[in-house]
Coordinates of C-alpha atoms in Angstrom, one line a residue:
Chain A
M1 CA 39.7 -60.5 44.4
R2 CA 42.1 -63.1 42.8
H3 CA 40.9 -66.4 44.4
G4 CA 38.9 -68.7 41.4
K5 CA 40.4 -67.0 38.6
Y6 CA 41.9 -70.4 37.3
R7 CA 38.4 -71.6 38.0
F8 CA 36.6 -69.2 36.1
L9 CA 39.2 -69.4 32.8
A10 CA 38.5 -73.2 32.9
G11 CA 34.9 -72.8 33.1
A12 CA 35.1 -70.5 30.4
L13 CA 37.0 -71.6 27.6
I14 CA 36.6 -75.2 27.9
V15 CA 33.8 -75.4 25.6
P16 CA 35.2 -73.3 23.0
L17 CA 38.4 -75.5 23.3
T18 CA 36.8 -78.3 22.5
L19 CA 34.8 -77.1 20.1
Y20 CA 37.5 -75.8 18.1
G21 CA 39.3 -79.0 18.9
V22 CA 36.8 -81.7 17.5
F23 CA 35.9 -79.2 14.8
V24 CA 38.4 -77.6 13.6
L25 CA 41.6 -78.6 14.6
S26 CA 41.4 -82.3 14.5
P27 CA 39.9 -82.5 10.5
Y28 CA 42.3 -80.2 9.5
L29 CA 45.4 -82.6 11.7
Q30 CA 43.6 -85.7 10.3
A31 CA 43.6 -84.7 7.0
F32 CA 47.0 -84.3 6.2
Q33 CA 47.3 -87.6 7.8
L34 CA 44.9 -89.0 5.8
A35 CA 46.6 -87.2 2.5
F36 CA 49.3 -90.2 2.3
T37 CA 46.2 -93.2 2.4
N38 CA 44.1 -94.7 -0.4
W39 CA 41.3 -94.6 2.4
N40 CA 38.5 -95.2 0.6
G41 CA 35.7 -94.8 3.6
V42 CA 35.0 -98.3 4.5
D43 CA 38.3 -100.3 5.0
S44 CA 38.7 -100.3 8.8
A45 CA 42.7 -99.3 8.2
P46 CA 44.1 -97.0 5.6
E47 CA 46.7 -98.1 3.7
F48 CA 49.8 -96.0 4.0
T49 CA 50.6 -95.2 0.4
G50 CA 53.2 -92.6 0.7
F51 CA 53.3 -89.8 -1.9
D52 CA 51.3 -91.6 -4.6
N53 CA 48.0 -89.4 -4.3
F54 CA 50.1 -86.4 -4.7
S55 CA 52.2 -87.7 -8.0
K56 CA 49.1 -89.0 -8.8
L57 CA 47.3 -85.1 -8.7
W58 CA 50.1 -84.7 -11.4
D59 CA 48.4 -86.7 -14.4
D60 CA 44.6 -86.1 -13.2
P61 CA 43.3 -84.1 -16.1
L62 CA 40.7 -83.1 -13.8
F63 CA 42.4 -81.1 -11.0
L64 CA 44.9 -80.4 -13.9
A65 CA 41.5 -78.4 -15.4
G66 CA 40.7 -77.2 -12.0
L67 CA 44.2 -75.6 -11.1
R68 CA 44.0 -73.9 -14.7
N69 CA 40.8 -72.6 -14.4
N70 CA 41.5 -71.6 -10.7
G71 CA 44.5 -70.0 -12.1
L72 CA 42.9 -67.6 -14.8
M73 CA 40.4 -66.6 -12.0
L74 CA 43.2 -65.2 -10.1
L75 CA 45.0 -63.8 -13.0
V76 CA 41.8 -61.4 -13.9
V77 CA 38.9 -61.4 -10.8
P78 CA 41.1 -59.4 -8.4
L79 CA 42.3 -57.2 -10.3
A80 CA 39.4 -56.3 -12.3
V81 CA 37.9 -56.1 -9.0
I82 CA 40.1 -54.1 -7.5
V83 CA 40.1 -51.9 -10.2
L84 CA 36.5 -51.3 -11.1
A85 CA 36.3 -50.3 -7.2
L86 CA 38.6 -48.3 -6.7
A87 CA 37.2 -46.1 -9.9
L88 CA 33.6 -46.2 -8.7
A89 CA 35.2 -45.5 -4.8
A90 CA 36.8 -42.3 -6.4
G91 CA 33.8 -41.5 -8.6
T92 CA 31.6 -41.7 -5.8
R93 CA 33.3 -39.7 -3.4
G94 CA 30.1 -37.2 -2.1
T95 CA 27.6 -38.8 -3.4
R96 CA 26.9 -41.6 -1.1
V97 CA 23.6 -42.8 -2.1
Y98 CA 25.6 -45.1 -5.5
R99 CA 27.6 -46.5 -2.5
V100 CA 24.4 -48.0 -0.4
V101 CA 23.3 -49.9 -4.4
Y102 CA 26.8 -51.1 -4.7
F103 CA 26.5 -53.1 -1.8
F104 CA 23.5 -54.8 -2.3
P105 CA 25.2 -58.1 -3.7
Q106 CA 27.3 -58.5 -0.4
L107 CA 23.7 -59.3 1.1
L108 CA 23.2 -61.9 -0.8
S109 CA 24.3 -65.4 -0.1
V110 CA 26.4 -67.0 -2.7
A111 CA 24.5 -69.7 -3.6
I112 CA 21.2 -67.3 -4.1
I113 CA 23.5 -65.1 -6.4
A114 CA 24.7 -68.2 -8.1
V115 CA 21.1 -69.0 -9.0
L116 CA 20.0 -65.6 -9.9
W117 CA 22.3 -65.4 -12.6
Q118 CA 21.9 -69.0 -14.1
F119 CA 18.9 -67.6 -14.9
V120 CA 20.2 -64.3 -16.2
Y121 CA 22.5 -66.8 -18.2
T122 CA 19.3 -68.5 -19.7
P123 CA 19.4 -69.4 -23.4
N124 CA 16.1 -68.3 -24.0
S125 CA 14.1 -66.7 -21.2
G126 CA 17.5 -65.2 -19.6
L127 CA 17.6 -61.8 -18.7
L128 CA 21.1 -61.2 -21.2
N129 CA 20.1 -62.5 -24.4
G130 CA 16.7 -61.0 -23.8
A131 CA 18.8 -57.4 -23.6
L132 CA 20.7 -58.5 -26.5
A133 CA 17.8 -58.9 -28.7
A134 CA 15.8 -55.3 -27.1
L135 CA 19.2 -53.7 -28.1
G136 CA 19.3 -55.0 -31.8
L137 CA 22.2 -57.4 -31.0
D138 CA 20.6 -60.2 -32.1
S139 CA 23.5 -62.0 -33.5
W140 CA 25.6 -62.2 -29.9
R141 CA 23.0 -64.3 -28.0
Q142 CA 25.0 -67.1 -26.5
S143 CA 23.9 -70.4 -24.6
W144 CA 26.5 -68.8 -22.0
L145 CA 27.1 -71.3 -19.8
A146 CA 26.6 -74.0 -22.6
E147 CA 30.1 -72.5 -24.4
P148 CA 33.4 -73.8 -23.5
N149 CA 35.5 -70.6 -24.5
L150 CA 32.7 -68.6 -22.3
A151 CA 31.1 -70.4 -19.6
L152 CA 34.6 -69.5 -17.8
W153 CA 34.5 -65.8 -17.9
C154 CA 30.6 -66.1 -17.3
V155 CA 31.8 -67.4 -13.8
M156 CA 34.2 -64.8 -12.9
A157 CA 31.5 -61.8 -14.2
V158 CA 29.4 -63.1 -11.6
M159 CA 32.3 -63.3 -9.2
I160 CA 33.1 -59.6 -10.3
W161 CA 29.8 -58.7 -10.0
S162 CA 29.1 -60.2 -6.5
S163 CA 32.5 -58.5 -5.3
V164 CA 33.2 -55.0 -6.0
G165 CA 30.5 -53.4 -3.6
F166 CA 32.2 -54.4 -0.7
Y167 CA 35.7 -52.8 -2.4
V168 CA 33.8 -50.0 -3.0
V169 CA 32.7 -49.2 0.3
L170 CA 36.1 -50.4 1.6
F171 CA 38.5 -48.2 -0.4
S172 CA 35.7 -45.1 -0.1
A173 CA 35.7 -45.3 3.7
A174 CA 39.6 -45.4 3.1
M175 CA 39.4 -42.3 1.0
E176 CA 37.5 -39.9 3.3
S177 CA 39.8 -40.1 6.1
V178 CA 43.0 -38.6 2.8
P179 CA 42.7 -34.9 4.5
D180 CA 41.3 -32.4 1.6
D181 CA 43.9 -30.2 2.1
I182 CA 47.1 -32.6 1.1
M183 CA 44.4 -32.9 -2.0
E184 CA 44.3 -28.9 -2.6
A185 CA 47.4 -28.8 -1.9
A186 CA 48.6 -31.0 -4.7
A187 CA 45.9 -29.5 -6.9
I188 CA 47.8 -26.0 -6.3
D189 CA 50.6 -27.5 -7.4
G190 CA 49.4 -28.3 -10.9
A191 CA 48.0 -32.3 -10.4
G192 CA 45.4 -33.4 -12.4
P193 CA 43.2 -35.8 -11.1
M194 CA 44.3 -38.7 -12.2
T195 CA 47.9 -37.6 -10.6
V196 CA 46.3 -37.0 -7.2
F197 CA 44.6 -40.1 -7.6
R198 CA 47.5 -42.0 -8.8
R199 CA 50.5 -40.3 -6.2
I200 CA 48.6 -39.3 -3.2
T201 CA 45.3 -41.0 -2.9
I202 CA 46.6 -45.0 -4.1
P203 CA 50.0 -44.9 -1.5
L204 CA 47.1 -43.6 1.4
I205 CA 44.7 -45.9 1.2
W206 CA 47.4 -49.0 0.0
E207 CA 46.2 -50.5 3.3
S208 CA 43.1 -51.1 1.8
V209 CA 44.0 -52.2 -1.2
Q210 CA 46.0 -54.5 -0.2
V211 CA 43.8 -56.3 2.1
G212 CA 41.7 -56.3 -1.2
W213 CA 44.4 -58.4 -3.3
I214 CA 45.0 -60.9 -0.4
Y215 CA 40.8 -61.4 -0.1
L216 CA 40.5 -61.6 -3.7
G217 CA 43.1 -64.0 -4.1
I218 CA 42.3 -66.0 -1.5
A219 CA 38.0 -66.1 -3.0
A220 CA 40.0 -66.6 -6.5
L221 CA 41.3 -70.3 -5.7
D222 CA 37.4 -71.3 -4.3
G223 CA 34.5 -70.3 -6.8
F224 CA 32.7 -73.8 -5.9
A225 CA 29.2 -72.7 -4.9
L226 CA 29.3 -70.8 -8.1
V227 CA 30.0 -72.9 -10.4
Q228 CA 28.4 -76.4 -8.4
I229 CA 25.1 -75.0 -8.8
M230 CA 25.3 -72.8 -11.8
T231 CA 27.3 -74.7 -15.0
V232 CA 26.4 -77.7 -16.3
G233 CA 27.8 -81.0 -15.2
P234 CA 28.6 -79.3 -12.5
G235 CA 31.9 -78.3 -13.8
G236 CA 30.8 -77.0 -17.4
P237 CA 31.4 -77.9 -20.8
D238 CA 34.3 -80.2 -21.4
N239 CA 35.2 -79.3 -17.8
S240 CA 35.5 -75.9 -19.0
T241 CA 34.1 -74.5 -15.3
E242 CA 36.2 -77.2 -13.1
V243 CA 37.8 -75.9 -10.1
M244 CA 39.9 -77.2 -7.8
G245 CA 37.1 -77.6 -4.7
L246 CA 35.0 -79.1 -7.2
G247 CA 37.2 -81.9 -8.0
L248 CA 38.2 -82.1 -4.1
Y249 CA 34.0 -82.7 -3.1
R250 CA 33.3 -84.9 -6.3
T251 CA 36.1 -87.2 -5.8
A252 CA 35.2 -87.7 -1.8
F253 CA 31.7 -87.5 -1.8
T254 CA 30.7 -89.1 -5.2
F255 CA 33.5 -91.9 -5.6
G256 CA 34.3 -92.1 -1.7
K257 CA 38.6 -92.0 -2.8
F258 CA 38.7 -89.8 0.9
G259 CA 42.6 -90.2 0.5
Y260 CA 43.2 -88.5 -2.5
A261 CA 40.6 -86.3 -1.8
S262 CA 43.0 -85.4 1.2
A263 CA 45.9 -84.7 -1.0
M264 CA 43.6 -83.1 -3.2
G265 CA 42.7 -80.7 0.2
V266 CA 46.1 -80.1 1.4
A267 CA 46.9 -79.4 -2.2
I268 CA 44.7 -76.3 -2.0
F269 CA 46.1 -75.1 1.1
F270 CA 49.8 -75.0 0.2
L271 CA 48.1 -73.0 -2.7
T272 CA 46.0 -70.4 -0.8
L273 CA 49.0 -69.9 1.9
S274 CA 51.4 -69.5 -0.9
I275 CA 49.2 -66.8 -3.0
A276 CA 48.7 -65.3 0.2
V277 CA 51.8 -65.0 1.4
L278 CA 52.9 -63.9 -2.2
L279 CA 50.6 -61.4 -2.7
L280 CA 51.6 -60.1 0.5
R281 CA 55.4 -59.6 -0.6
V282 CA 54.3 -58.2 -3.9
T283 CA 52.2 -55.6 -2.9
K284 CA 54.7 -54.4 -0.1
R285 CA 55.0 -50.9 0.2
E286 CA 56.6 -48.3 2.4
R287 CA 53.6 -47.2 5.2
V288 CA 52.7 -43.6 4.1
E289 CA 51.9 -42.1 7.9
L290 CA 49.3 -39.2 7.8
A291 CA 51.2 -36.9 10.7
Chain B
M1 CA 31.8 -35.2 -14.9
R2 CA 29.7 -36.8 -17.6
I3 CA 31.5 -39.4 -18.5
K4 CA 31.7 -40.5 -14.8
H5 CA 28.1 -40.2 -14.0
A6 CA 27.2 -42.2 -17.1
F7 CA 29.5 -45.3 -15.3
L8 CA 28.3 -45.0 -11.8
T9 CA 25.2 -45.4 -13.2
L10 CA 25.9 -47.9 -15.1
W11 CA 27.3 -49.8 -12.7
A12 CA 24.2 -49.1 -10.4
V13 CA 22.0 -50.8 -13.3
L14 CA 24.4 -53.6 -13.6
V15 CA 23.9 -54.2 -10.0
T16 CA 20.1 -53.8 -9.5
L17 CA 18.6 -54.6 -13.1
P18 CA 18.9 -58.5 -12.2
L19 CA 17.5 -58.3 -8.9
L20 CA 14.7 -56.1 -10.1
W21 CA 14.4 -58.6 -13.3
A22 CA 13.6 -61.6 -10.2
L23 CA 11.5 -59.7 -8.7
M24 CA 9.0 -58.9 -11.4
S25 CA 9.2 -62.5 -13.1
S26 CA 7.9 -63.6 -9.7
F27 CA 5.0 -62.1 -10.6
K28 CA 5.1 -63.9 -13.8
T29 CA 3.3 -66.8 -15.1
D30 CA 5.6 -69.7 -17.0
A31 CA 4.1 -68.7 -20.1
E32 CA 5.4 -65.3 -19.5
I33 CA 8.6 -65.9 -18.9
F34 CA 9.6 -67.6 -21.8
D35 CA 7.2 -65.4 -24.1
S36 CA 9.4 -62.2 -23.3
P37 CA 12.3 -61.8 -20.5
W38 CA 11.1 -58.2 -20.6
T39 CA 7.2 -57.4 -21.1
P40 CA 5.7 -57.4 -17.3
P41 CA 2.8 -59.7 -16.0
A42 CA 0.0 -58.7 -17.6
S43 CA -1.9 -59.6 -14.1
P44 CA 0.5 -60.2 -10.7
Q45 CA 0.9 -63.9 -9.8
F46 CA 0.3 -63.4 -5.7
D47 CA 0.2 -67.2 -6.1
N48 CA 3.7 -68.0 -7.3
W49 CA 4.7 -66.5 -4.0
S50 CA 2.6 -68.9 -1.7
R51 CA 3.5 -72.0 -4.1
A52 CA 7.1 -71.1 -3.3
W53 CA 6.7 -70.7 0.5
E54 CA 4.4 -74.1 0.4
H55 CA 5.1 -77.0 -1.7
A56 CA 8.6 -75.7 -2.9
S57 CA 9.7 -75.8 1.3
I58 CA 11.3 -72.3 0.8
G59 CA 9.0 -71.5 4.0
Q60 CA 10.6 -74.2 5.4
Y61 CA 14.1 -73.5 4.7
L62 CA 14.1 -69.9 5.8
F63 CA 13.1 -71.2 9.1
N64 CA 15.5 -74.0 8.9
T65 CA 18.0 -70.8 8.6
L66 CA 16.9 -69.3 11.6
I67 CA 17.6 -72.1 13.8
V68 CA 20.7 -73.2 12.2
V69 CA 22.3 -69.0 12.1
G70 CA 20.8 -67.8 14.6
G71 CA 21.7 -70.6 17.3
S72 CA 25.4 -70.6 16.1
L73 CA 25.6 -66.3 16.1
A74 CA 24.4 -66.7 19.5
L75 CA 27.1 -69.7 20.3
T76 CA 29.7 -68.1 18.5
M77 CA 29.1 -64.7 20.1
L78 CA 28.8 -66.1 23.6
L79 CA 31.9 -68.2 23.5
G80 CA 33.9 -65.9 21.2
A81 CA 33.7 -62.9 23.7
L82 CA 34.7 -65.0 26.4
T83 CA 37.5 -66.5 24.7
A84 CA 38.8 -63.5 23.5
Y85 CA 38.2 -62.0 27.1
C86 CA 40.0 -64.1 28.7
L87 CA 42.7 -64.4 26.6
A88 CA 43.0 -60.3 26.4
R89 CA 42.3 -59.6 30.5
Y90 CA 44.1 -62.9 31.9
E91 CA 47.7 -63.7 32.5
F92 CA 48.4 -67.9 32.4
P93 CA 50.7 -70.1 31.4
G94 CA 49.7 -71.0 27.6
N95 CA 47.9 -68.1 27.0
R96 CA 49.9 -67.1 24.1
F97 CA 49.6 -71.0 22.9
L98 CA 46.2 -70.7 23.0
Y99 CA 45.6 -67.5 21.4
Y100 CA 47.5 -68.3 18.2
T101 CA 46.6 -72.2 18.0
L102 CA 42.7 -70.6 17.7
I103 CA 43.4 -67.8 14.9
A104 CA 46.2 -70.3 12.8
G105 CA 42.3 -71.8 12.2
M106 CA 41.7 -68.6 9.8
L107 CA 45.0 -69.7 7.6
F108 CA 43.4 -72.6 6.7
P109 CA 40.9 -73.6 3.9
V110 CA 37.7 -75.4 4.8
F111 CA 38.9 -77.6 1.8
L112 CA 40.9 -79.1 3.9
A113 CA 38.9 -80.2 6.4
L114 CA 36.3 -81.2 4.7
V115 CA 37.1 -84.8 4.0
P116 CA 37.5 -85.8 8.1
L117 CA 35.1 -83.3 9.1
F118 CA 32.4 -85.4 7.6
F119 CA 33.4 -88.1 9.3
V120 CA 33.8 -86.7 12.9
V121 CA 30.1 -85.3 12.5
D122 CA 29.5 -88.7 10.6
N123 CA 30.4 -90.4 14.5
L124 CA 28.9 -88.1 16.8
G125 CA 26.0 -88.7 14.8
M126 CA 25.1 -85.4 14.1
L127 CA 24.6 -85.5 10.4
G128 CA 21.7 -83.5 9.1
T129 CA 21.0 -82.3 12.5
Y130 CA 20.3 -78.6 14.0
H131 CA 22.7 -79.2 16.0
G132 CA 25.7 -80.2 14.4
L133 CA 25.3 -77.9 12.0
I134 CA 25.5 -75.1 15.0
L135 CA 28.2 -76.8 16.2
V136 CA 30.2 -76.8 13.3
Y137 CA 29.1 -72.9 11.7
A138 CA 30.0 -71.7 15.6
A139 CA 33.6 -74.0 15.7
Y140 CA 34.1 -71.8 12.2
A141 CA 33.4 -68.6 13.1
L142 CA 35.2 -68.7 15.9
P143 CA 38.6 -67.3 14.9
F144 CA 37.9 -64.4 13.2
T145 CA 35.7 -63.6 15.9
V146 CA 38.2 -64.3 18.9
F147 CA 40.5 -62.6 16.8
F148 CA 38.5 -59.4 16.0
L149 CA 37.1 -59.3 20.2
H150 CA 41.0 -59.6 21.5
G151 CA 41.9 -56.5 19.9
F152 CA 38.9 -54.9 21.4
F153 CA 39.1 -56.1 25.4
R154 CA 42.6 -55.4 25.1
S155 CA 42.0 -51.5 24.2
L156 CA 39.3 -51.5 27.4
P157 CA 40.5 -49.4 30.2
G158 CA 41.2 -51.8 33.4
A159 CA 40.4 -49.1 35.8
V160 CA 36.5 -50.3 35.8
A161 CA 37.3 -53.7 35.9
E162 CA 39.4 -53.2 39.1
A163 CA 36.5 -51.3 41.0
A164 CA 33.9 -53.8 40.0
F165 CA 36.3 -56.6 41.8
L166 CA 37.0 -54.1 44.9
D167 CA 33.4 -54.3 45.1
G168 CA 33.4 -57.6 45.5
A169 CA 32.2 -58.8 42.1
S170 CA 33.1 -62.1 40.6
H171 CA 35.4 -62.8 38.0
A172 CA 31.7 -63.7 36.0
G173 CA 30.1 -61.1 37.0
V174 CA 32.9 -58.5 36.0
F175 CA 32.8 -59.8 32.7
F176 CA 28.9 -59.7 31.7
R177 CA 27.9 -56.6 33.7
V178 CA 31.1 -54.8 33.1
M179 CA 33.0 -56.1 29.8
L180 CA 31.1 -57.1 27.6
P181 CA 28.7 -53.9 28.0
M182 CA 31.9 -51.8 27.3
A183 CA 32.5 -53.7 24.5
R184 CA 29.3 -53.3 22.7
P185 CA 30.2 -51.6 19.2
G186 CA 32.8 -54.3 18.7
M187 CA 30.2 -56.9 19.1
V188 CA 28.3 -55.2 17.1
S189 CA 30.6 -55.1 14.3
V190 CA 31.6 -58.9 14.6
G191 CA 28.4 -60.0 14.9
I192 CA 27.1 -58.5 11.4
F193 CA 30.2 -60.0 9.8
N194 CA 29.5 -63.3 11.5
F195 CA 25.8 -63.7 10.6
L196 CA 26.6 -62.5 6.9
G197 CA 29.4 -65.4 7.0
L198 CA 27.1 -67.9 7.8
W199 CA 24.3 -66.8 6.3
N200 CA 26.6 -66.8 3.1
Q201 CA 27.9 -70.6 4.3
Y202 CA 27.1 -73.4 1.1
L203 CA 29.7 -76.0 1.3
L204 CA 29.0 -76.9 4.9
P205 CA 25.4 -77.5 4.9
R206 CA 26.8 -79.2 1.3
V207 CA 28.3 -81.9 3.0
L208 CA 27.5 -81.5 7.0
N209 CA 23.2 -81.5 6.0
P210 CA 22.1 -84.3 4.0
D211 CA 18.6 -84.1 5.0
P212 CA 16.1 -82.3 2.8
D213 CA 13.9 -81.5 6.0
H214 CA 16.9 -79.8 7.3
Y215 CA 18.0 -77.6 4.4
V216 CA 19.0 -74.2 4.5
I217 CA 17.7 -71.8 2.2
S218 CA 21.2 -71.7 0.3
Q219 CA 21.1 -75.1 0.1
G220 CA 17.3 -75.9 -0.5
L221 CA 17.5 -73.1 -3.2
A222 CA 20.0 -74.5 -5.1
A223 CA 18.3 -77.5 -4.8
L224 CA 14.9 -76.4 -6.3
A225 CA 16.8 -74.6 -9.1
V226 CA 18.1 -78.1 -10.1
S227 CA 15.3 -80.5 -9.9
Q228 CA 12.6 -77.8 -10.4
G229 CA 14.4 -76.9 -14.0
A230 CA 13.3 -80.3 -14.6
R231 CA 9.5 -79.6 -14.0
S232 CA 9.6 -76.1 -15.4
D233 CA 7.9 -74.7 -12.6
W234 CA 9.8 -71.3 -13.4
S235 CA 8.1 -68.9 -11.6
G236 CA 7.5 -70.5 -8.9
L237 CA 11.7 -70.7 -8.5
F238 CA 11.6 -66.9 -9.2
A239 CA 9.5 -66.0 -6.5
G240 CA 11.6 -68.7 -3.6
L241 CA 14.4 -66.3 -5.1
V242 CA 13.1 -63.3 -4.4
I243 CA 12.4 -64.3 -0.7
A244 CA 15.5 -65.4 0.1
I245 CA 16.7 -62.2 -0.4
L246 CA 14.4 -60.1 0.9
P247 CA 14.7 -60.6 4.3
V248 CA 18.3 -59.1 4.4
L249 CA 18.0 -57.0 2.1
L250 CA 15.3 -55.5 4.1
A251 CA 17.6 -55.4 7.4
Y252 CA 20.0 -53.5 5.2
V253 CA 17.9 -50.7 4.0
F254 CA 17.7 -49.7 8.2
F255 CA 20.9 -50.7 9.4
Q256 CA 22.9 -50.1 6.3
R257 CA 25.3 -47.4 7.9
Q258 CA 25.9 -50.0 10.5
I259 CA 26.4 -52.9 8.6
R260 CA 28.7 -51.4 5.6
A261 CA 30.9 -50.5 8.7
G262 CA 30.6 -53.8 10.5
L263 CA 31.8 -55.5 7.3
T264 CA 34.1 -53.0 6.1
S265 CA 36.0 -53.1 10.0
G266 CA 35.8 -56.6 9.6
A267 CA 37.7 -56.9 6.8
L268 CA 40.6 -54.2 8.0
K269 CA 40.9 -56.2 11.0

């Protein structure tokens, strides 16, 4: 029965491993190499420039704007999504129909969401200004994506809008596995609903919340599609919605500075990795075992 | 209680209102859209939809998406299952090394690979081709698929496979006829997860697929939103947007329980 094992393994693995090696592994490794060159895609031999690209990053106002904006997204979006999703998940205990609806944005591709919200924010014919006018709040009407102080917040609102539903479903699935008798016991002991939620529900579903923090933290360092499609420029008025990914894209495919763009990629990689590790550390808690 | 329900309803309205508004706007004339965002159309303009489908190439973009996402999904599932199975059920030198090398792909942001990837695909002459996109999509979906299914194949009982081997089945026969059918629940979950992930792609086609005839829907719609804004066929664009939203939303209405379960189990892995 064992004969032909290695022939089978070789036949089965050759295609996927080649695919992975050519399109995933080799580009990742090449990126680290290119990051130390000034390659512009035309010269056959890239020139080694040491850490020049990385020191240039610190003086590049566009990259710093991207870093700042991604940083703000990182502070705002995960927290807002998790708080909203926890509240909505707790609120919809027993009423499933809400969750079906909340999940809708998860099914739209991010480009479609960007186009939709660009329409919503359109000054003259958009839904948002129309809604404000209908509520008699004419003075609140804005050209949302054209205001340097507002544009990034508008982008973050879309990020939150599109992510909450998924985490409602994730958290409520976890909440359903918390046995009712624990809740009842706590209620009998005189704990109010808020105490039960804070002291019992949250610790018992913490593993899902932790996953949420990490995923949302990584996503906050992206934002490319939304910014590139929704905001003018792209990158917004006064670079107010510039994100690191957009800077990389532009540096590479508009300006042809492939070495420098790769250095941005390396910076984004180390930032993403550090954020993931940091969030993993910060959100670490004693695991509560349900007997 | 009342506050709670007001809050729940408010979020439901926030989620659905933009979608319903886009649907309504897709039946209005341009003049009506500019006149007032709220008023329903005087008479529904079905012409917007056919214009979007034909002239704005939404039909073509959906067709391209079907080929690229369908092709890469099939390829990912086949190769992912095969790889996961081999790594999970066979002992051989280098097994662990291969497994960790593969799942390391999940750690890296695609931005890091972007520049070299462009040149790899360019050197292979695959820029702007269906098969180029399919291969790249599949390669990037592979790590998660292997990771997810590896655990799944591990947990399957070995007795059935042993019996099949004793009956003279080949290694490939055991995989396709015995183990793969047993892994069906896992395949469904990861399949749904991958479908939405591939459908969601924007960065990869944006860089690797510069040929407008081969645009996938996300890319095509974004390009239209920029160019159409200038030519101001807003009603056609709304119709295109709704056409792009509908297929997956309809699938969700029918399979919503499986889809939500598939996605969340994928995340918790």
